[in-house]
Amino acid sequence: MNERDSQHLLAELQEKERYTLTSNPKEADLILINTCSVREKPERKLFSEIGQFAREKKQGAKIGICGCTASHLGEEIIKKSPDVDFVLGARNTSKITQVLHTPKAVEVDINYDDSSYVFASGQTMGIKALLNISIGCDKKCSYCIVPFTRGQEISIPQDLLLNEARKLAQNGVKELLLLGQNVNNYGVRFSAPHPKVNFTQLLRSLSQIDGIERLRFTSPHPLHMNDAFLEEFANNPKICKSIHMPLQSGSSKVLKAMKRGYSKEWYLQRIEKLHFFLQKAGISDVGIGTDIIVGFPEESDEDFEETLDVVKQIGFDTLYSFIYSPRPHTSAYNIDNSKLVDSKVAKERLERLQTLHRSQLSMRSKNEIGKIMEVLIENFRDDGKESWSEGRSGTNRLIKILGHKRKIGEILKVRITDTQGGSLFGEVL
Ligand code: SF4
């Protein structure tokens, strides 16, 4: 989501203010730090980064702080760091050209609605593009600061999305990654009257656009994984067979305390249903990803074992795992300190979880040998010793084809011949 916001910021500045991009802070006229506040550590790093850029920047250059920490800390950022010229919250990205010309501007209104704003399209087009389909989040997971930094959930009107997707396809984009805090809750609220449409219908409409060969999305919420959605996922050939299903914990007790709205049983049942529809559609391979938080307050050894149990049962392809980080505004933030999990215990749990996942992944990689996958070529690389084309399968595995220089954007049938760590190697059929 932040990456997409950065693209919007850049596109607006390029098109409306004639800025160009530099990665050298010493020659920049404007330095933007786009921040995350999901965990505490990056937020702490912000002020040292501001200090560093303030020392490096050329005279007269501006510093702007954007994103979720901007929403969260607002004016406090300028009070603490007078070198900052403006603060622009995550929900206010479309105001970038406005704050640029307003000394010490602070625009952090989380009720601001730019869901119908048409951002400049930017100058860098590749074969893959990000597309925001909604802003904000209505859930109140007890550990999560996002609803307090990105506000209420509002879907972006379908006609804007289809127009944008058509434009992207005309510019050579083949794969779209749809973004939202809860993508599969799409269509629940629009800021103006709008024909009824849900995520499944949106996927269907997007997949009818000529030139768009692949659709991915992140993140769906397990709670909204109804049968119609899972059936569309399985049957629509343009939807990549990789899905991110944030578990957070395998213990129903902890899930309840996290206010996730589903139980371990519901989650496993949804996965079972997913496999059912895939099997019915004759598809044997799917990549499943997840997020897990360990050390949530009062997570017992038994609760953690339940998380390991789900991980063992499902065999996730990707796993983003973190130790619980208390965030202000959230309901879990007020939990009594005595209920927090000891940091050493939390670290051990994280280590065990990641070790399990690594071993599952390497086993899974070995099982991929001999399989035939469709790979969208994204890059050509040469390290001086070897050259290779690389791209991703529908299941989101990175595949290298040694000695081949293929056209970027080609979709090729590739037989997997070898694995090294998490990487797969293949040959073109
Ligand atoms: S669904 Fe929960 S975890 Fe995800 S953004 Fe919303 S509040 Fe945060």
Short mmCIF file of N, CA and C and ligand atoms in Angstrom, two decimals, residues 137 139 141 143-144 146-147 181-182 221 260, ligand 1:
data_model
loop_
_atom_site.label_atom_id
_atom_site.label_comp_id
_atom_site.label_asym_id
_atom_site.label_seq_id
_atom_site.Cartn_x
_atom_site.Cartn_y
_atom_site.Cartn_z
N CYS A 137 -9.88 0.91 6.50
CA CYS A 137 -10.30 -0.40 7.04
C CYS A 137 -11.31 -0.20 8.16
N LYS A 139 -12.31 -2.76 10.12
CA LYS A 139 -12.12 -3.75 11.19
C LYS A 139 -11.42 -3.06 12.36
N CYS A 141 -9.11 -4.87 14.54
CA CYS A 141 -8.25 -5.90 15.13
C CYS A 141 -7.51 -5.23 16.30
N TYR A 143 -4.77 -5.33 17.74
CA TYR A 143 -3.34 -4.97 17.72
C TYR A 143 -3.01 -3.94 16.65
N CYS A 144 -3.99 -3.56 15.83
CA CYS A 144 -3.64 -2.88 14.57
C CYS A 144 -3.97 -1.39 14.57
N VAL A 146 -3.80 0.51 11.83
CA VAL A 146 -4.19 0.98 10.49
C VAL A 146 -5.53 1.74 10.46
N PRO A 147 -6.60 1.26 11.12
CA PRO A 147 -7.85 2.03 11.05
C PRO A 147 -7.69 3.45 11.61
N GLN A 181 -6.90 -3.02 2.24
CA GLN A 181 -6.69 -3.67 3.55
C GLN A 181 -7.49 -4.97 3.62
N ASN A 182 -8.69 -4.94 3.00
CA ASN A 182 -9.56 -6.14 2.94
C ASN A 182 -10.16 -6.20 1.55
N HIS A 221 -9.47 -10.89 3.48
CA HIS A 221 -9.67 -11.22 4.90
C HIS A 221 -10.35 -12.60 4.96
N ARG A 260 -10.30 -10.86 15.50
CA ARG A 260 -10.18 -11.13 14.07
C ARG A 260 -11.50 -11.57 13.44
S1 SF4 B 1 -8.14 -6.11 8.93
FE1 SF4 B 1 -7.29 -5.88 10.98
S2 SF4 B 1 -5.09 -6.17 10.64
FE2 SF4 B 1 -5.96 -5.73 8.64
S3 SF4 B 1 -5.75 -3.49 8.44
FE3 SF4 B 1 -7.78 -3.88 9.26
S4 SF4 B 1 -7.55 -3.69 11.48
FE4 SF4 B 1 -5.50 -3.94 10.59
#
